[in-house]
CSV table of C-alpha atoms in Angstrom, one decimal:
chain,number,residue,atom,x,y,z
A,1,MET,CA,192.7,60.3,-125.5
A,2,ALA,CA,195.1,59.9,-123.1
A,3,LEU,CA,196.7,56.3,-122.7
A,4,ALA,CA,196.3,54.0,-119.4
A,5,ALA,CA,199.2,52.8,-118.3
A,6,LYS,CA,200.1,49.2,-117.1
A,7,LYS,CA,201.5,48.6,-113.7
A,8,SER,CA,205.0,48.3,-113.6
A,9,PRO,CA,207.2,47.0,-110.7
A,10,TYR,CA,209.5,50.2,-111.1
A,11,SER,CA,206.2,52.3,-110.3
A,12,SER,CA,208.2,53.2,-107.1
A,13,ILE,CA,211.1,55.1,-108.8
A,14,LYS,CA,209.8,58.3,-109.7
A,15,PRO,CA,211.4,59.6,-113.0
A,16,PRO,CA,212.6,63.0,-113.7
A,17,GLU,CA,209.9,65.5,-113.6
A,18,MET,CA,209.4,65.9,-117.1
A,19,SER,CA,206.3,64.7,-118.3
A,20,PHE,CA,203.5,66.2,-120.8
A,21,ASP,CA,200.0,65.1,-121.6
A,22,GLU,CA,199.5,64.0,-125.4
A,23,GLU,CA,197.2,67.2,-125.9
A,24,ASP,CA,199.8,70.2,-125.7
A,25,GLN,CA,202.9,67.9,-127.2
A,26,ASP,CA,203.8,71.9,-128.8
A,27,ALA,CA,203.6,73.1,-125.0
A,28,PRO,CA,206.7,74.5,-123.0
A,29,MET,CA,207.4,71.7,-120.6
A,30,LYS,CA,205.7,73.5,-117.3
A,31,SER,CA,207.4,71.7,-114.6
A,32,LEU,CA,210.8,73.0,-115.4
A,33,PRO,CA,211.8,75.9,-114.1
A,34,GLN,CA,212.6,78.7,-116.2
A,35,THR,CA,216.3,79.3,-114.2
A,36,LYS,CA,217.5,75.7,-114.4
A,37,ASP,CA,219.4,74.6,-118.1
A,38,ILE,CA,219.8,71.2,-119.2
A,39,TRP,CA,222.8,70.0,-117.5
A,40,LYS,CA,221.4,71.2,-114.1
A,41,LEU,CA,218.8,68.7,-115.3
A,42,CYS,CA,220.8,66.4,-116.2
A,43,ILE,CA,222.9,66.6,-112.5
A,44,GLN,CA,219.4,66.1,-110.9
A,45,ALA,CA,218.4,63.2,-112.4
A,46,THR,CA,221.9,61.7,-112.0
A,47,GLU,CA,221.5,61.9,-108.4
A,48,ARG,CA,218.3,60.7,-108.4
A,49,ALA,CA,219.2,57.6,-109.9
A,50,SER,CA,222.0,57.0,-107.1
A,51,GLN,CA,219.2,57.4,-104.5
A,52,ASN,CA,217.3,55.4,-106.0
A,53,HIS,CA,220.2,52.7,-106.1
A,54,ALA,CA,221.2,53.3,-103.0
A,55,SER,CA,217.9,52.4,-101.3
A,56,ASP,CA,217.5,49.3,-103.7
A,57,GLN,CA,220.9,48.7,-101.7
A,58,ALA,CA,219.2,48.4,-98.1
A,59,GLY,CA,215.6,47.5,-98.9
A,60,ALA,CA,214.7,43.5,-99.7
A,61,SER,CA,214.5,43.8,-103.5
A,62,PHE,CA,216.4,45.0,-106.0
A,63,LEU,CA,214.7,47.6,-108.5
A,64,ARG,CA,216.7,48.4,-111.5
A,65,PRO,CA,215.5,51.9,-113.2
A,66,SER,CA,213.9,51.9,-116.3
A,67,PHE,CA,216.7,54.4,-117.8
A,68,VAL,CA,220.4,54.5,-118.0
A,69,PHE,CA,222.6,57.5,-118.4
A,70,PRO,CA,225.4,57.0,-121.0
A,71,GLY,CA,228.7,55.9,-119.5
A,72,ALA,CA,227.0,54.6,-116.1
A,73,VAL,CA,227.6,51.5,-114.7
A,74,ILE,CA,225.1,48.6,-114.0
A,75,GLU,CA,226.3,46.3,-111.5
A,76,ASN,CA,227.2,42.7,-112.1
A,77,GLN,CA,228.4,44.0,-115.3
A,78,ASN,CA,231.9,44.2,-116.2
A,79,LYS,CA,232.8,42.4,-112.8
A,80,SER,CA,236.5,42.1,-112.7
A,81,SER,CA,237.8,38.7,-112.2
A,82,GLU,CA,241.2,37.3,-109.4
A,83,ARG,CA,242.8,34.0,-109.5
A,84,THR,CA,246.4,32.6,-108.4
A,85,ILE,CA,249.2,30.9,-110.3
A,86,PHE,CA,251.7,29.2,-107.6
A,87,VAL,CA,255.1,28.5,-108.9
A,88,VAL,CA,257.2,25.8,-107.9
A,89,GLY,CA,259.8,24.1,-108.8
A,90,ALA,CA,263.8,22.8,-108.7
A,91,LYS,CA,266.0,25.3,-107.3
A,92,SER,CA,267.5,27.8,-110.1
A,93,SER,CA,265.1,26.1,-112.9
A,94,GLY,CA,264.0,29.6,-113.9
A,95,LYS,CA,260.8,29.9,-111.9
A,96,THR,CA,261.4,33.7,-111.7
A,97,GLY,CA,262.7,34.2,-115.7
A,98,ILE,CA,258.9,32.2,-116.6
A,99,ILE,CA,256.7,35.0,-113.9
A,100,LEU,CA,259.1,37.9,-115.2
A,101,ARG,CA,258.0,37.1,-119.2
A,102,PHE,CA,254.6,35.9,-118.3
A,103,LEU,CA,254.2,39.9,-116.9
A,104,ASP,CA,256.2,41.0,-119.3
A,105,ARG,CA,258.2,42.7,-117.0
A,106,ASP,CA,261.5,43.9,-118.1
A,107,GLU,CA,263.8,42.9,-115.1
A,108,GLN,CA,266.5,40.8,-114.1
A,109,ALA,CA,265.8,38.2,-112.1
A,110,LYS,CA,266.8,37.1,-108.3
A,111,ALA,CA,267.2,34.3,-106.1
A,112,THR,CA,263.8,34.0,-104.4
A,113,THR,CA,263.6,33.3,-100.7
A,114,ALA,CA,260.9,31.4,-99.5
A,115,LEU,CA,257.8,32.6,-100.8
A,116,GLU,CA,257.3,35.6,-102.5
A,117,TYR,CA,254.4,37.5,-103.9
A,118,THR,CA,253.8,39.6,-106.8
A,119,PHE,CA,250.9,40.0,-108.9
A,120,GLY,CA,249.6,40.9,-112.6
A,121,ARG,CA,246.7,42.7,-114.3
A,122,ARG,CA,245.0,43.2,-117.7
A,123,SER,CA,242.4,45.1,-118.9
A,124,ARG,CA,239.3,43.7,-120.6
A,125,ASN,CA,238.7,44.9,-124.3
A,126,ASP,CA,235.0,46.0,-123.7
A,127,SER,CA,235.1,47.4,-120.4
A,128,MET,CA,237.1,49.3,-117.6
A,129,SER,CA,237.6,46.2,-115.3
A,130,LYS,CA,240.9,44.3,-115.1
A,131,ASP,CA,241.6,41.4,-114.4
A,132,VAL,CA,243.9,40.6,-111.6
A,133,ALA,CA,246.5,37.4,-111.5
A,134,HIS,CA,248.0,37.0,-107.7
A,135,VAL,CA,251.5,35.0,-108.7
A,136,TYR,CA,253.2,32.8,-105.7
A,137,GLU,CA,256.5,31.8,-106.2
A,138,LEU,CA,258.2,29.1,-103.8
A,139,GLY,CA,262.2,29.1,-103.2
A,140,GLY,CA,264.3,26.8,-102.1
A,141,GLY,CA,263.1,23.3,-104.5
A,142,VAL,CA,261.5,20.8,-102.5
A,143,ALA,CA,263.2,21.7,-99.3
A,144,LEU,CA,260.3,24.3,-98.2
A,145,SER,CA,257.1,22.3,-99.6
A,146,ASN,CA,255.8,22.9,-96.6
A,147,LEU,CA,255.0,26.1,-97.6
A,148,ILE,CA,252.7,25.3,-100.0
A,149,GLU,CA,250.1,25.3,-97.4
A,150,ILE,CA,250.2,29.0,-96.4
A,151,PRO,CA,248.7,30.4,-99.9
A,152,VAL,CA,246.7,27.3,-100.6
A,153,THR,CA,243.5,28.0,-98.5
A,154,THR,CA,239.4,27.6,-99.1
A,155,ASP,CA,239.1,31.1,-100.4
A,156,CYS,CA,241.6,30.7,-103.3
A,157,VAL,CA,241.6,26.8,-104.5
A,158,GLN,CA,238.8,27.0,-107.1
A,159,SER,CA,240.4,29.8,-108.8
A,160,LEU,CA,243.8,28.6,-107.9
A,161,ASN,CA,246.4,27.1,-110.8
A,162,PHE,CA,250.0,25.6,-109.6
A,163,VAL,CA,252.7,25.4,-112.2
A,164,ILE,CA,255.7,23.1,-111.4
A,165,VAL,CA,259.1,24.1,-113.2
A,166,VAL,CA,261.8,20.9,-113.7
A,167,ASP,CA,265.1,21.9,-114.9
A,168,LEU,CA,265.6,20.0,-118.4
A,169,SER,CA,269.0,20.9,-118.6
A,170,ARG,CA,269.4,18.5,-115.3
A,171,PRO,CA,267.5,15.1,-115.4
A,172,GLU,CA,269.3,13.8,-112.4
A,173,THR,CA,266.5,15.9,-110.3
A,174,ILE,CA,263.7,15.5,-112.3
A,175,TRP,CA,261.7,12.7,-110.7
A,176,THR,CA,262.5,13.9,-107.2
A,177,THR,CA,261.1,17.2,-108.0
A,178,LEU,CA,258.5,16.3,-109.6
A,179,GLU,CA,257.3,13.3,-106.6
A,180,CYS,CA,258.1,15.6,-104.0
A,181,LEU,CA,256.1,18.7,-105.4
A,182,LEU,CA,253.0,16.4,-106.7
A,183,ALA,CA,252.6,15.2,-103.2
A,184,ALA,CA,253.2,18.2,-101.5
A,185,ILE,CA,250.6,20.1,-104.0
A,186,ARG,CA,248.0,16.6,-103.7
A,187,GLN,CA,247.9,16.5,-99.7
A,188,ARG,CA,247.3,19.9,-99.2
A,189,VAL,CA,244.2,20.4,-101.9
A,190,LYS,CA,243.0,17.4,-100.3
A,191,LYS,CA,242.7,19.0,-97.2
A,192,VAL,CA,241.8,22.1,-98.4
A,193,LEU,CA,238.8,20.0,-100.5
A,194,HIS,CA,237.7,18.8,-97.1
A,195,GLU,CA,237.8,22.0,-95.4
A,196,LEU,CA,235.3,23.7,-98.5
A,197,LYS,CA,232.9,20.8,-98.9
A,198,VAL,CA,232.0,21.4,-95.0
A,199,GLU,CA,231.5,24.9,-96.3
A,200,SER,CA,229.8,24.7,-99.6
A,201,PRO,CA,230.1,21.3,-101.1
A,202,THR,CA,228.3,22.2,-104.2
A,203,ALA,CA,231.9,24.7,-104.8
A,204,ALA,CA,233.9,21.2,-104.1
A,205,ASN,CA,232.0,19.2,-106.4
A,206,ASN,CA,232.1,21.7,-109.1
A,207,LEU,CA,236.0,22.2,-108.9
A,208,VAL,CA,236.6,18.2,-108.6
A,209,ALA,CA,234.1,18.0,-111.8
A,210,GLY,CA,235.6,20.3,-113.8
A,211,CYS,CA,239.1,19.0,-114.0
A,212,LEU,CA,237.7,15.4,-114.4
A,213,ALA,CA,235.7,17.4,-117.3
A,214,ARG,CA,238.8,17.6,-119.4
A,215,TYR,CA,239.1,13.9,-120.2
A,216,ASP,CA,236.0,12.5,-122.1
A,217,ALA,CA,234.1,9.9,-120.9
A,218,ASP,CA,235.3,7.2,-123.6
A,219,HIS,CA,238.8,8.2,-123.0
A,220,PRO,CA,240.6,5.1,-122.7
A,221,ASP,CA,242.7,5.9,-119.6
A,222,ARG,CA,239.9,7.8,-118.2
A,223,ASP,CA,239.8,5.0,-115.1
A,224,SER,CA,243.4,4.3,-114.2
A,225,LEU,CA,244.7,8.4,-114.1
A,226,ASP,CA,245.1,9.6,-110.5
A,227,ILE,CA,244.2,13.8,-111.1
A,228,ILE,CA,244.8,16.2,-109.0
A,229,PRO,CA,241.5,18.3,-108.5
A,230,VAL,CA,243.0,21.7,-109.4
A,231,PRO,CA,244.9,22.7,-112.8
A,232,ILE,CA,248.3,22.0,-113.1
A,233,THR,CA,251.0,23.0,-115.6
A,234,ILE,CA,254.5,21.1,-115.7
A,235,ILE,CA,256.9,23.2,-117.6
A,236,GLY,CA,260.3,21.9,-118.9
A,237,SER,CA,262.8,25.0,-118.7
A,238,LYS,CA,265.6,25.6,-120.2
A,239,TYR,CA,264.8,23.8,-123.6
A,240,ASP,CA,267.6,25.7,-125.3
A,241,VAL,CA,270.2,23.0,-123.6
A,242,PHE,CA,267.8,20.2,-123.4
A,243,GLN,CA,267.8,20.4,-127.6
A,244,ASN,CA,271.4,19.1,-127.5
A,245,PHE,CA,271.2,16.1,-126.0
A,246,ASP,CA,271.1,12.8,-127.1
A,247,SER,CA,268.1,11.7,-128.8
A,248,GLU,CA,267.8,8.7,-126.8
A,249,LYS,CA,267.8,10.4,-123.8
A,250,LYS,CA,265.2,13.0,-124.9
A,251,LYS,CA,263.2,10.6,-125.9
A,252,ILE,CA,262.8,9.1,-122.3
A,253,ILE,CA,262.6,12.5,-120.2
A,254,SER,CA,260.1,13.7,-123.1
A,255,ARG,CA,257.9,10.1,-122.8
A,256,THR,CA,258.2,10.1,-119.1
A,257,LEU,CA,257.0,14.0,-118.4
A,258,ARG,CA,253.7,13.3,-120.9
A,259,TYR,CA,252.9,10.1,-118.6
A,260,VAL,CA,253.8,11.9,-115.3
A,261,ALA,CA,251.5,14.9,-116.7
A,262,HIS,CA,248.9,12.7,-118.6
A,263,HIS,CA,248.6,10.6,-115.0
A,264,HIS,CA,248.2,13.9,-112.8
A,265,GLY,CA,245.7,15.7,-114.9
A,266,ALA,CA,248.3,18.6,-116.1
A,267,HIS,CA,249.1,19.9,-119.0
A,268,LEU,CA,252.8,20.1,-120.1
A,269,CYS,CA,255.3,22.5,-121.6
A,270,PHE,CA,258.6,23.0,-122.7
A,271,PHE,CA,260.1,26.5,-122.3
A,272,SER,CA,263.3,28.3,-123.0
A,273,SER,CA,263.8,32.3,-122.4
A,274,LYS,CA,265.8,32.4,-125.1
A,275,ILE,CA,263.6,31.2,-127.6
A,276,GLU,CA,261.0,33.8,-128.1
A,277,THR,CA,257.9,31.0,-130.0
A,278,LEU,CA,258.3,29.5,-126.5
A,279,VAL,CA,258.4,32.4,-124.7
A,280,MET,CA,255.1,33.5,-126.2
A,281,ARG,CA,253.2,30.1,-126.3
A,282,THR,CA,254.2,30.0,-122.4
A,283,ARG,CA,252.4,33.2,-122.4
A,284,GLY,CA,249.7,31.9,-123.9
A,285,LEU,CA,249.0,29.3,-121.9
A,286,LEU,CA,249.5,30.7,-118.6
A,287,GLY,CA,247.4,33.8,-119.9
A,288,HIS,CA,244.6,31.4,-120.6
A,289,LEU,CA,244.7,29.9,-117.1
A,290,VAL,CA,244.6,32.9,-115.6
A,291,PHE,CA,242.9,35.8,-117.7
A,292,ARG,CA,240.9,33.5,-120.0
A,293,THR,CA,242.7,34.4,-122.7
A,294,GLN,CA,242.3,31.8,-125.8
A,295,LEU,CA,243.8,28.7,-126.0
A,296,ASN,CA,246.1,27.5,-128.5
A,297,LYS,CA,245.2,23.7,-129.0
A,298,THR,CA,248.0,22.7,-131.3
A,299,THR,CA,249.8,19.9,-129.6
A,300,THR,CA,253.1,18.8,-130.2
A,301,THR,CA,254.6,15.0,-128.9
A,302,ASP,CA,257.8,14.9,-131.5
A,303,HIS,CA,260.5,14.3,-128.4
A,304,ASN,CA,263.0,16.2,-131.1
A,305,LYS,CA,261.0,19.3,-131.0
A,306,PRO,CA,259.9,21.3,-127.6
A,307,ILE,CA,256.9,19.1,-126.0
A,308,TYR,CA,253.4,21.1,-126.0
A,309,MET,CA,250.0,18.9,-124.6
A,310,LEU,CA,247.0,19.8,-123.1
A,311,ALA,CA,245.5,18.0,-120.3
A,312,GLY,CA,242.9,15.6,-121.8
A,313,MET,CA,244.3,15.2,-125.1
A,314,ASP,CA,246.8,12.7,-124.1
A,315,ALA,CA,246.7,9.2,-124.0
A,316,VAL,CA,249.1,6.0,-123.4
A,317,SER,CA,248.5,4.8,-126.5
A,318,GLN,CA,250.4,7.8,-128.3
A,319,PHE,CA,253.3,7.6,-126.2
A,320,GLY,CA,253.7,3.5,-125.8
A,321,ALA,CA,254.3,2.0,-122.2
A,322,PRO,CA,257.4,1.3,-120.5
A,323,PRO,CA,258.8,-2.2,-120.5
A,324,SER,CA,257.5,-4.1,-117.3
A,325,SER,CA,259.4,-5.0,-115.1
A,326,PRO,CA,259.3,-7.5,-112.0
A,327,GLY,CA,257.7,-6.2,-109.2
A,328,THR,CA,256.7,-3.0,-110.4
A,329,ARG,CA,252.5,-2.9,-109.7
A,330,SER,CA,251.1,0.2,-111.5
A,331,MET,CA,252.5,2.1,-114.9
A,332,LEU,CA,253.9,4.9,-112.7
A,333,ASP,CA,256.1,2.8,-111.0
A,334,GLN,CA,257.2,1.1,-114.4
A,335,TRP,CA,257.8,4.7,-115.6
A,336,LYS,CA,259.7,5.5,-112.5
A,337,GLN,CA,261.9,2.5,-112.6
A,338,LEU,CA,262.5,3.2,-116.4
A,339,TYR,CA,264.1,6.9,-115.7
A,340,LEU,CA,265.8,6.2,-112.8
A,341,SER,CA,267.8,3.1,-114.2
A,342,SER,CA,268.6,6.3,-117.3
A,343,PHE,CA,269.0,9.0,-114.9
A,344,PRO,CA,269.7,8.5,-111.2
A,345,GLN,CA,268.3,11.2,-109.0
A,346,GLU,CA,271.0,13.5,-106.8
A,347,ALA,CA,269.4,14.1,-103.5
A,348,GLU,CA,268.9,17.7,-102.9
A,349,ALA,CA,270.9,19.3,-100.5
A,350,ALA,CA,268.7,19.8,-97.2
A,351,LEU,CA,268.6,23.4,-94.9
A,352,PRO,CA,270.7,23.6,-92.1
A,353,GLU,CA,269.1,22.4,-88.9
A,354,ASP,CA,269.3,26.0,-87.4
A,355,PRO,CA,269.4,28.5,-91.0
A,356,THR,CA,270.9,31.0,-88.9
A,357,ARG,CA,273.9,29.5,-88.7
A,358,ASP,CA,274.2,29.2,-92.5
A,359,LYS,CA,277.4,31.2,-93.8
A,360,LYS,CA,275.8,32.2,-97.2
A,361,TYR,CA,273.6,34.6,-94.9
A,362,ASN,CA,276.2,36.1,-93.0
A,363,GLU,CA,275.6,39.5,-91.8
A,364,ALA,CA,278.5,41.1,-89.3
A,365,ILE,CA,276.5,43.6,-87.6
A,366,VAL,CA,273.5,41.3,-86.9
A,367,ASP,CA,275.4,38.1,-86.4
A,368,SER,CA,277.3,40.2,-83.3
A,369,VAL,CA,274.3,41.2,-82.1
A,370,ARG,CA,272.2,38.0,-82.3
A,371,ALA,CA,275.6,36.5,-80.3
A,372,HIS,CA,275.4,38.7,-77.7
A,373,LYS,CA,271.7,38.2,-77.2
A,374,HIS,CA,272.9,35.1,-76.8
A,375,GLU,CA,275.4,35.2,-74.1
A,376,GLU,CA,272.7,37.6,-72.1
A,377,LEU,CA,270.3,34.6,-72.1
A,378,GLU,CA,272.8,32.0,-71.5
A,379,ARG,CA,274.2,33.7,-68.4
A,380,PHE,CA,270.3,34.6,-67.3
A,381,ARG,CA,269.5,30.9,-67.9
A,382,LYS,CA,272.6,30.1,-65.7
A,383,ALA,CA,271.3,32.4,-62.8
A,384,GLN,CA,268.0,31.1,-62.9
A,385,GLU,CA,269.6,27.8,-62.3
A,386,ARG,CA,271.2,28.5,-59.3
A,387,LYS,CA,268.4,30.4,-57.3
A,388,LEU,CA,266.2,27.4,-58.2
A,389,LYS,CA,269.3,25.4,-56.1
A,390,GLN,CA,269.5,28.0,-53.6
A,391,LYS,CA,266.0,27.7,-52.8
A,392,SER,CA,266.0,24.0,-53.1
A,393,LEU,CA,268.6,24.1,-50.1
A,394,GLN,CA,266.9,26.1,-47.7
């Protein structure tokens, strides 16, 4: 007795013509031509499945076949992800070295010119897909902070991570670097979020909510923080030099950095390319940000050791408040005053008004051609002025 088949939404997809009745299971397959072997039948079935998939893509609804051949890729499974990491920081602070160690590249670090780009890929263990990390690096210290707006757009802000590198061996530059770059990041992100709210209010709200979610509702400092709504990591480089500082200096620097990171919702991690344990720890943190690998949540708060603190896990009660000073309005101002009184900041050398005249970038052939063109331009300008004067006299 034949079984009555229930009507299925997949009924429009024709299976391979290899059906046979229940009564003659031992009979040969009448629909299979004798001239075709099993491999040809597999090829035909695969082509038929591809045609059905193509027609499904063109139609209004998506119908998935009730069978899948081994190795076939199912749509929306094992999809690769792409995330962006933007490394900024002080001049000669080791930004390029951090990127090279993160990407596991055995290369000599070179000075970064303006804005540079590279990328890294990581294969997933359970699939053929690869996750991609787009890596931007901003050279020139704070002088070129206006270039932050170039890669930070509505297209990538939802998958963007900032890394700010400060030089622990030069405490006289740390506060200026952080203050300038955090302000530039906040300003750009605020503008991009405003544009994103017009395009997709839900996406913008989710981005803000995701950063706030790292702080529990009962966190004692939650209402007093000024969190920037993109993930930020502050890396203190050259710890191998910093570890030899006087203990009191290390205490002031470490506590100040902890508060600045805590106040802005950032991770804090000390790093040295000469200490392998710190290299691996920093690689693990950056890997989590862009590849979603497992995160090490064991924090280190002792100022005599390399600090490692994740956003949302610190609190003012853990490192203490600075001594209050007359005229300071907020705790951030109090920490600033304490830090600047201990480490007066050096002004970073400004770029020349005309960078083409910077002697550091002299190129004899290019400079001679450029000077010749300037002379030609000057002669042309004077000739045009004479013509205008002659016309006005006529």
